[in-house]
mmCIF file of C-alpha atoms in Angstrom:
data_model
loop_
_atom_site.group_PDB
_atom_site.id
_atom_site.type_symbol
_atom_site.label_atom_id
_atom_site.label_comp_id
_atom_site.label_asym_id
_atom_site.label_seq_id
_atom_site.Cartn_x
_atom_site.Cartn_y
_atom_site.Cartn_z
ATOM 1 C CA UNK F 1 -92.334 81.466 83.433
ATOM 2 C CA UNK F 2 -90.323 83.317 80.818
ATOM 3 C CA UNK F 3 -87.344 83.399 83.177
ATOM 4 C CA UNK F 4 -87.565 79.622 83.634
ATOM 5 C CA UNK F 5 -87.771 79.146 79.878
ATOM 6 C CA UNK F 6 -84.713 81.323 79.375
ATOM 7 C CA UNK F 7 -82.779 79.488 82.067
ATOM 8 C CA UNK F 8 -83.793 76.133 80.603
ATOM 9 C CA UNK F 9 -82.751 77.212 77.110
ATOM 10 C CA UNK F 10 -79.460 78.575 78.400
ATOM 11 C CA UNK F 11 -78.769 75.352 80.314
ATOM 12 C CA UNK F 12 -79.506 73.271 77.224
ATOM 13 C CA UNK F 13 -77.214 75.467 75.133
ATOM 14 C CA UNK F 14 -74.459 75.171 77.732
ATOM 15 C CA UNK F 15 -74.864 71.382 77.859
ATOM 16 C CA UNK F 16 -74.713 71.170 74.070
ATOM 17 C CA UNK F 17 -71.643 73.386 74.025
ATOM 18 C CA UNK F 18 -69.960 71.291 76.719
ATOM 19 C CA UNK F 19 -70.744 68.055 74.834
ATOM 20 C CA UNK F 20 -69.415 69.488 71.581
ATOM 21 C CA UNK F 21 -66.224 70.657 73.300
ATOM 22 C CA UNK F 22 -65.811 67.264 74.967
ATOM 23 C CA UNK F 23 -66.351 65.461 71.671
ATOM 24 C CA UNK F 24 -63.862 67.726 69.911
ATOM 25 C CA UNK F 25 -61.243 66.769 72.482
ATOM 26 C CA UNK F 26 -61.939 63.033 72.205
ATOM 27 C CA UNK F 27 -59.924 60.864 72.243
ATOM 28 C CA UNK F 28 -57.152 62.084 74.519
ATOM 29 C CA UNK F 29 -56.245 58.828 76.279
ATOM 30 C CA UNK F 30 -56.335 55.093 75.460
ATOM 31 C CA UNK F 31 -59.698 53.523 74.631
ATOM 32 C CA UNK F 32 -60.459 50.288 76.484
ATOM 33 C CA UNK F 33 -62.197 47.809 74.202
ATOM 34 C CA UNK F 34 -63.783 45.134 76.389
ATOM 35 C CA UNK F 35 -64.145 41.655 74.896
ATOM 36 C CA UNK F 36 -66.490 39.596 77.091
ATOM 37 C CA UNK F 37 -64.751 36.326 76.174
ATOM 38 C CA UNK F 38 -61.372 34.722 76.759
ATOM 39 C CA UNK F 39 -58.470 35.497 74.440
ATOM 40 C CA UNK F 40 -58.175 33.261 71.400
ATOM 41 C CA UNK F 41 -61.738 33.303 70.083
ATOM 42 C CA UNK F 42 -63.171 34.876 66.950
ATOM 43 C CA UNK F 43 -64.368 38.094 68.620
ATOM 44 C CA UNK F 44 -61.009 38.507 70.333
ATOM 45 C CA UNK F 45 -59.287 38.188 66.939
ATOM 46 C CA UNK F 46 -61.341 41.090 65.583
ATOM 47 C CA UNK F 47 -60.580 43.212 68.637
ATOM 48 C CA UNK F 48 -56.837 42.648 68.345
ATOM 49 C CA UNK F 49 -56.941 43.416 64.624
ATOM 50 C CA UNK F 50 -58.788 46.668 65.415
ATOM 51 C CA UNK F 51 -56.163 47.512 68.029
ATOM 52 C CA UNK F 52 -53.318 46.982 65.572
ATOM 53 C CA UNK F 53 -54.966 48.685 62.594
ATOM 54 C CA UNK F 54 -56.166 51.729 64.575
ATOM 55 C CA UNK F 55 -52.689 53.270 64.453
ATOM 56 C CA UNK F 56 -52.728 56.261 62.146
ATOM 57 C CA UNK F 57 -56.512 56.579 62.365
ATOM 58 C CA UNK F 58 -57.034 57.116 66.088
ATOM 59 C CA UNK F 59 -54.539 59.274 67.967
ATOM 60 C CA UNK F 60 -54.570 56.968 71.001
ATOM 61 C CA UNK F 61 -54.085 53.212 71.518
ATOM 62 C CA UNK F 62 -57.028 50.813 71.589
ATOM 63 C CA UNK F 63 -56.440 48.448 74.515
ATOM 64 C CA UNK F 64 -58.146 45.037 74.408
ATOM 65 C CA UNK F 65 -59.513 43.968 77.810
ATOM 66 C CA UNK F 66 -60.812 40.385 78.116
ATOM 67 C CA UNK F 67 -63.586 39.982 80.704
ATOM 68 C CA UNK F 68 -65.161 36.535 80.147
ATOM 69 C CA UNK F 69 -67.995 34.860 82.003
ATOM 70 C CA UNK F 70 -71.774 34.304 82.017
ATOM 71 C CA UNK F 71 -72.056 33.999 78.265
ATOM 72 C CA UNK F 72 -70.606 37.436 77.697
ATOM 73 C CA UNK F 73 -72.707 39.189 80.338
ATOM 74 C CA UNK F 74 -69.833 39.785 82.792
ATOM 75 C CA UNK F 75 -68.058 41.993 80.300
ATOM 76 C CA UNK F 76 -71.317 43.607 79.212
ATOM 77 C CA UNK F 77 -72.153 44.495 82.821
ATOM 78 C CA UNK F 78 -68.771 46.158 83.244
ATOM 79 C CA UNK F 79 -69.437 48.328 80.186
ATOM 80 C CA UNK F 80 -73.107 49.120 80.751
ATOM 81 C CA UNK F 81 -72.139 50.731 84.071
ATOM 82 C CA UNK F 82 -69.012 52.458 82.762
ATOM 83 C CA UNK F 83 -68.740 56.224 82.436
ATOM 84 C CA UNK F 84 -70.169 57.170 79.010
ATOM 85 C CA UNK F 85 -67.134 59.188 77.987
ATOM 86 C CA UNK F 86 -65.954 57.232 74.952
ATOM 87 C CA UNK F 87 -63.035 55.587 76.713
ATOM 88 C CA UNK F 88 -64.748 52.266 77.487
ATOM 89 C CA UNK F 89 -66.477 50.316 74.728
ATOM 90 C CA UNK F 90 -67.292 46.678 74.072
ATOM 91 C CA UNK F 91 -66.723 44.472 71.061
ATOM 92 C CA UNK F 92 -68.808 41.343 71.125
ATOM 93 C CA UNK F 93 -70.408 38.613 69.083
ATOM 94 C CA UNK F 94 -73.737 40.301 68.450
ATOM 95 C CA UNK F 95 -75.660 37.073 67.984
ATOM 96 C CA UNK F 96 -74.341 35.454 71.169
ATOM 97 C CA UNK F 97 -74.844 38.672 73.118
ATOM 98 C CA UNK F 98 -78.409 39.049 71.904
ATOM 99 C CA UNK F 99 -79.237 35.424 72.703
ATOM 100 C CA UNK F 100 -77.641 35.686 76.157
ATOM 101 C CA UNK F 101 -79.819 38.670 77.032
ATOM 102 C CA UNK F 102 -82.875 36.770 75.801
ATOM 103 C CA UNK F 103 -82.179 33.494 77.627
ATOM 104 C CA UNK F 104 -80.559 34.598 80.903
ATOM 105 C CA UNK F 105 -81.832 36.482 83.937
ATOM 106 C CA UNK F 106 -80.422 39.950 83.290
ATOM 107 C CA UNK F 107 -81.569 43.567 83.139
ATOM 108 C CA UNK F 108 -79.398 44.154 80.068
ATOM 109 C CA UNK F 109 -81.192 44.560 76.749
ATOM 110 C CA UNK F 110 -78.947 44.250 73.704
ATOM 111 C CA UNK F 111 -81.012 46.820 71.798
ATOM 112 C CA UNK F 112 -81.706 49.304 74.595
ATOM 113 C CA UNK F 113 -78.829 49.241 77.101
ATOM 114 C CA UNK F 114 -76.059 50.486 74.772
ATOM 115 C CA UNK F 115 -75.292 52.756 71.868
ATOM 116 C CA UNK F 116 -74.554 50.649 68.770
ATOM 117 C CA UNK F 117 -71.403 52.049 67.172
ATOM 118 C CA UNK F 118 -70.739 49.824 64.149
ATOM 119 C CA UNK F 119 -70.316 46.278 62.852
ATOM 120 C CA UNK F 120 -66.830 45.249 61.745
ATOM 121 C CA UNK F 121 -67.138 41.529 61.054
ATOM 122 C CA UNK F 122 -69.263 38.419 60.805
ATOM 123 C CA UNK F 123 -68.806 35.075 62.543
ATOM 124 C CA UNK F 124 -70.257 31.790 61.310
ATOM 125 C CA UNK F 125 -70.452 28.626 63.312
ATOM 126 C CA UNK F 126 -69.517 25.264 61.825
ATOM 127 C CA UNK F 127 -69.594 21.589 62.630
ATOM 128 C CA UNK F 128 -66.079 20.315 63.345
ATOM 129 C CA UNK F 129 -64.589 17.030 64.477
ATOM 130 C CA UNK F 130 -61.102 16.025 65.678
ATOM 131 C CA UNK F 131 -58.769 15.156 62.809
ATOM 132 C CA UNK F 132 -58.684 11.495 63.890
ATOM 133 C CA UNK F 133 -62.469 11.254 64.103
ATOM 134 C CA UNK F 134 -64.123 8.352 62.265
ATOM 135 C CA UNK F 135 -66.744 10.827 60.997
ATOM 136 C CA UNK F 136 -65.797 11.971 57.530
ATOM 137 C CA UNK F 137 -69.030 13.777 56.718
ATOM 138 C CA UNK F 138 -72.016 15.473 58.340
ATOM 139 C CA UNK F 139 -74.127 12.476 57.406
ATOM 140 C CA UNK F 140 -71.715 10.228 59.331
ATOM 141 C CA UNK F 141 -72.387 12.310 62.462
ATOM 142 C CA UNK F 142 -76.146 12.163 61.917
ATOM 143 C CA UNK F 143 -76.073 8.392 61.352
ATOM 144 C CA UNK F 144 -73.972 7.780 64.483
ATOM 145 C CA UNK F 145 -76.263 9.966 66.590
ATOM 146 C CA UNK F 146 -79.343 8.144 65.338
ATOM 147 C CA UNK F 147 -77.758 4.733 65.923
ATOM 148 C CA UNK F 148 -77.099 5.546 69.596
ATOM 149 C CA UNK F 149 -79.314 8.465 70.707
ATOM 150 C CA UNK F 150 -77.648 10.650 73.352
ATOM 151 C CA UNK F 151 -74.315 8.835 73.232
ATOM 152 C CA UNK F 152 -72.349 11.488 71.328
ATOM 153 C CA UNK F 153 -70.885 14.538 73.084
ATOM 154 C CA UNK F 154 -70.691 17.903 71.358
ATOM 155 C CA UNK F 155 -68.747 21.000 72.379
ATOM 156 C CA UNK F 156 -69.647 24.679 72.148
ATOM 157 C CA UNK F 157 -68.598 27.963 73.732
ATOM 158 C CA UNK F 158 -71.490 28.465 76.153
ATOM 159 C CA UNK F 159 -75.193 27.799 76.530
ATOM 160 C CA UNK F 160 -77.378 30.450 74.994
ATOM 161 C CA UNK F 161 -74.665 31.639 72.587
ATOM 162 C CA UNK F 162 -75.081 31.461 68.837
ATOM 163 C CA UNK F 163 -72.790 28.403 68.516
ATOM 164 C CA UNK F 164 -74.984 26.596 71.047
ATOM 165 C CA UNK F 165 -78.224 27.668 69.362
ATOM 166 C CA UNK F 166 -76.833 26.773 65.929
ATOM 167 C CA UNK F 167 -75.929 23.314 67.228
ATOM 168 C CA UNK F 168 -79.349 22.857 68.804
ATOM 169 C CA UNK F 169 -80.941 23.831 65.506
ATOM 170 C CA UNK F 170 -78.863 21.213 63.692
ATOM 171 C CA UNK F 171 -79.862 18.514 66.197
ATOM 172 C CA UNK F 172 -83.542 19.441 66.157
ATOM 173 C CA UNK F 173 -83.800 19.775 62.384
ATOM 174 C CA UNK F 174 -82.184 16.376 61.888
ATOM 175 C CA UNK F 175 -84.136 14.694 64.692
ATOM 176 C CA UNK F 176 -81.058 13.594 66.623
ATOM 177 C CA UNK F 177 -79.890 13.818 70.236
ATOM 178 C CA UNK F 178 -76.439 14.416 71.706
ATOM 179 C CA UNK F 179 -75.034 15.581 75.031
ATOM 180 C CA UNK F 180 -73.764 19.155 74.968
ATOM 181 C CA UNK F 181 -70.516 20.102 76.730
ATOM 182 C CA UNK F 182 -70.089 23.877 77.167
ATOM 183 C CA UNK F 183 -66.714 25.616 77.411
ATOM 184 C CA UNK F 184 -65.840 29.238 78.119
ATOM 185 C CA UNK F 185 -65.031 30.725 74.745
ATOM 186 C CA UNK F 186 -63.954 29.646 71.272
ATOM 187 C CA UNK F 187 -60.316 28.979 72.146
ATOM 188 C CA UNK F 188 -61.102 26.520 74.972
ATOM 189 C CA UNK F 189 -63.771 24.843 72.800
ATOM 190 C CA UNK F 190 -61.244 24.284 70.037
ATOM 191 C CA UNK F 191 -58.679 22.929 72.521
ATOM 192 C CA UNK F 192 -61.249 20.527 73.961
ATOM 193 C CA UNK F 193 -62.178 19.250 70.523
ATOM 194 C CA UNK F 194 -58.526 18.777 69.584
ATOM 195 C CA UNK F 195 -58.124 16.854 72.840
ATOM 196 C CA UNK F 196 -61.065 14.650 71.810
ATOM 197 C CA UNK F 197 -63.114 15.629 74.862
ATOM 198 C CA UNK F 198 -66.107 15.691 72.529
ATOM 199 C CA UNK F 199 -67.127 13.826 69.380
ATOM 200 C CA UNK F 200 -67.962 16.983 67.456
ATOM 201 C CA UNK F 201 -68.383 20.663 68.107
ATOM 202 C CA UNK F 202 -70.017 23.823 66.876
ATOM 203 C CA UNK F 203 -67.476 26.630 66.757
ATOM 204 C CA UNK F 204 -66.495 29.495 64.516
ATOM 205 C CA UNK F 205 -65.271 28.272 61.137
ATOM 206 C CA UNK F 206 -62.294 30.639 61.497
ATOM 207 C CA UNK F 207 -61.088 28.482 64.395
ATOM 208 C CA UNK F 208 -59.882 25.990 61.801
ATOM 209 C CA UNK F 209 -57.172 28.343 60.474
ATOM 210 C CA UNK F 210 -53.779 27.114 61.669
ATOM 211 C CA UNK F 211 -55.239 23.919 63.118
ATOM 212 C CA UNK F 212 -55.959 22.008 59.915
ATOM 213 C CA UNK F 213 -53.725 19.139 61.092
ATOM 214 C CA UNK F 214 -55.763 18.755 64.283
ATOM 215 C CA UNK F 215 -59.324 19.534 63.254
ATOM 216 C CA UNK F 216 -61.633 18.879 60.324
ATOM 217 C CA UNK F 217 -64.553 21.174 59.487
ATOM 218 C CA UNK F 218 -67.421 19.211 57.979
ATOM 219 C CA UNK F 219 -69.769 22.096 57.159
ATOM 220 C CA UNK F 220 -70.547 25.753 57.782
ATOM 221 C CA UNK F 221 -73.907 26.496 59.387
ATOM 222 C CA UNK F 222 -75.274 28.536 56.477
ATOM 223 C CA UNK F 223 -76.827 28.314 53.047
ATOM 224 C CA UNK F 224 -73.606 29.357 51.302
ATOM 225 C CA UNK F 225 -69.898 28.862 51.903
ATOM 226 C CA UNK F 226 -67.908 31.307 53.991
ATOM 227 C CA UNK F 227 -66.061 33.841 51.830
ATOM 228 C CA UNK F 228 -62.745 33.336 53.674
ATOM 229 C CA UNK F 229 -62.825 29.636 54.655
ATOM 230 C CA UNK F 230 -64.200 28.778 51.230
ATOM 231 C CA UNK F 231 -62.972 25.159 51.197
ATOM 232 C CA UNK F 232 -65.543 24.173 53.819
ATOM 233 C CA UNK F 233 -68.948 23.173 52.352
ATOM 234 C CA UNK F 234 -72.171 24.633 53.712
ATOM 235 C CA UNK F 235 -75.145 22.800 55.156
ATOM 236 C CA UNK F 236 -77.214 24.411 52.413
ATOM 237 C CA UNK F 237 -75.234 22.960 49.551
ATOM 238 C CA UNK F 238 -75.109 19.563 51.261
ATOM 239 C CA UNK F 239 -78.880 19.566 51.678
ATOM 240 C CA UNK F 240 -78.604 19.189 55.459
ATOM 241 C CA UNK F 241 -81.380 20.914 57.474
ATOM 242 C CA UNK F 242 -80.036 23.632 59.791
ATOM 243 C CA UNK F 243 -80.973 26.778 61.733
ATOM 244 C CA UNK F 244 -79.590 29.911 60.064
ATOM 245 C CA UNK F 245 -77.819 31.423 63.067
ATOM 246 C CA UNK F 246 -74.730 33.612 62.655
ATOM 247 C CA UNK F 247 -73.257 36.564 64.496
ATOM 248 C CA UNK F 248 -72.207 40.076 63.494
ATOM 249 C CA UNK F 249 -69.179 41.409 65.391
ATOM 250 C CA UNK F 250 -70.359 44.722 66.828
ATOM 251 C CA UNK F 251 -68.842 47.561 68.852
ATOM 252 C CA UNK F 252 -71.105 48.991 71.562
ATOM 253 C CA UNK F 253 -70.694 52.071 73.772
ATOM 254 C CA UNK F 254 -72.353 52.773 77.145
ATOM 255 C CA UNK F 255 -75.770 54.371 76.898
ATOM 256 C CA UNK F 256 -75.483 58.138 77.024
ATOM 257 C CA UNK F 257 -72.125 58.338 75.258
ATOM 258 C CA UNK F 258 -72.188 61.670 73.369
ATOM 259 C CA UNK F 259 -73.508 61.262 69.828
ATOM 260 C CA UNK F 260 -70.451 63.073 68.470
ATOM 261 C CA UNK F 261 -68.166 60.536 70.126
ATOM 262 C CA UNK F 262 -70.231 57.599 68.841
ATOM 263 C CA UNK F 263 -70.183 58.993 65.309
ATOM 264 C CA UNK F 264 -66.445 59.696 65.625
ATOM 265 C CA UNK F 265 -65.750 56.092 66.607
ATOM 266 C CA UNK F 266 -68.114 54.870 63.884
ATOM 267 C CA UNK F 267 -66.137 56.845 61.294
ATOM 268 C CA UNK F 268 -62.849 55.541 62.682
ATOM 269 C CA UNK F 269 -64.081 51.941 62.512
ATOM 270 C CA UNK F 270 -65.193 52.481 58.915
ATOM 271 C CA UNK F 271 -61.653 53.576 58.031
ATOM 272 C CA UNK F 272 -60.080 50.740 59.997
ATOM 273 C CA UNK F 273 -62.343 48.141 58.341
ATOM 274 C CA UNK F 274 -61.257 49.416 54.913
ATOM 275 C CA UNK F 275 -57.558 49.277 55.776
ATOM 276 C CA UNK F 276 -55.623 46.485 54.003
ATOM 277 C CA UNK F 277 -53.741 45.764 57.232
ATOM 278 C CA UNK F 278 -57.033 44.975 58.985
ATOM 279 C CA UNK F 279 -58.031 42.464 56.308
ATOM 280 C CA UNK F 280 -54.554 40.888 56.352
ATOM 281 C CA UNK F 281 -54.590 40.454 60.125
ATOM 282 C CA UNK F 282 -58.018 38.841 59.996
ATOM 283 C CA UNK F 283 -57.102 36.584 57.075
ATOM 284 C CA UNK F 284 -54.407 35.050 59.278
ATOM 285 C CA UNK F 285 -57.223 34.008 61.626
ATOM 286 C CA UNK F 286 -59.633 32.841 58.937
ATOM 287 C CA UNK F 287 -61.980 35.832 59.002
ATOM 288 C CA UNK F 288 -62.477 39.091 57.145
ATOM 289 C CA UNK F 289 -63.942 42.581 57.504
ATOM 290 C CA UNK F 290 -67.693 43.059 57.183
ATOM 291 C CA UNK F 291 -68.580 46.683 57.930
ATOM 292 C CA UNK F 292 -72.014 48.163 58.667
ATOM 293 C CA UNK F 293 -72.974 51.485 60.199
ATOM 294 C CA UNK F 294 -74.404 51.683 63.688
ATOM 295 C CA UNK F 295 -77.924 52.172 62.313
ATOM 296 C CA UNK F 296 -77.639 49.168 59.994
ATOM 297 C CA UNK F 297 -76.101 47.010 62.734
ATOM 298 C CA UNK F 298 -78.948 47.986 65.059
ATOM 299 C CA UNK F 299 -81.522 47.073 62.409
ATOM 300 C CA UNK F 300 -79.795 43.724 61.880
ATOM 301 C CA UNK F 301 -79.909 42.957 65.604
ATOM 302 C CA UNK F 302 -83.596 43.858 65.773
ATOM 303 C CA UNK F 303 -84.374 41.526 62.863
ATOM 304 C CA UNK F 304 -82.289 38.763 64.443
ATOM 305 C CA UNK F 305 -84.167 39.177 67.724
ATOM 306 C CA UNK F 306 -87.475 38.663 65.946
ATOM 307 C CA UNK F 307 -86.173 35.605 64.078
ATOM 308 C CA UNK F 308 -84.593 34.081 67.203
ATOM 309 C CA UNK F 309 -87.663 34.482 69.424
ATOM 310 C CA UNK F 310 -89.189 31.066 68.522
ATOM 311 C CA UNK F 311 -85.863 29.277 69.116
ATOM 312 C CA UNK F 312 -85.393 31.052 72.435
ATOM 313 C CA UNK F 313 -88.928 30.154 73.451
ATOM 314 C CA UNK F 314 -88.172 26.478 72.862
ATOM 315 C CA UNK F 315 -84.999 26.761 74.946
ATOM 316 C CA UNK F 316 -86.674 28.381 77.926
ATOM 317 C CA UNK F 317 -89.777 26.177 78.039
#
């Protein structure tokens, strides 16, 4: 028995030593940062800003890999099964990812299937219309929807995502009906709205930056204005009922990634998020850095899951 105890202790010590050595050598080759959406959306913008601003903080490049599909679950599946060596991670819209795992048939659990590394940003959805739209205000949209129930079409970036749920909350809270038209990602949703394939849309408020001549944001889906896109009013200040759904931008690592590697990446992301270059790159896309540790990001996701449960229940009934 004593021999087994000694062997077990020795094995544990060797494993700990091996992990520490591995962590000390990390990173030695490029880190693939999987974005489970098409290029051009809000999450993709954060990933590309991380990639650019990582120089001088990480000794290796951060390579953005877009793997869209199934509301973000295609990319998540590719990461959940990846080798937990610190060279494959995922950056995703935490709210959309959480909602996808709650509303779709999947074995992935947003809180249990990954290591949460850190939060680097925050995305807010907003109600937008094409620039030539006759709707000049949120109330105009509500009045038109009530005048002809179900006649309006609204765009979003995928059923079950936080833009979709935010839009559903707006419809339900204002007792109106409209036909939803899903697209694959924020970029395609914006393009569809510009092309007037829908009467209005729910998409990230940052999607307005650079497209002010083609789109008009009527309100941000929150109590207060966005700190970056501050010219857009909020539903709260307008007195319009809404569902408070937003999304932290979070970096995840495969379950089992050494704690030293996770903490190393967490520290690197903290430095990157504080870098002026990071903020400047995001400002060009209408967003900004919002950093939280892995533990705080995990707690935020857990709270969001509890708050979203009633909405999800209504979606799946």
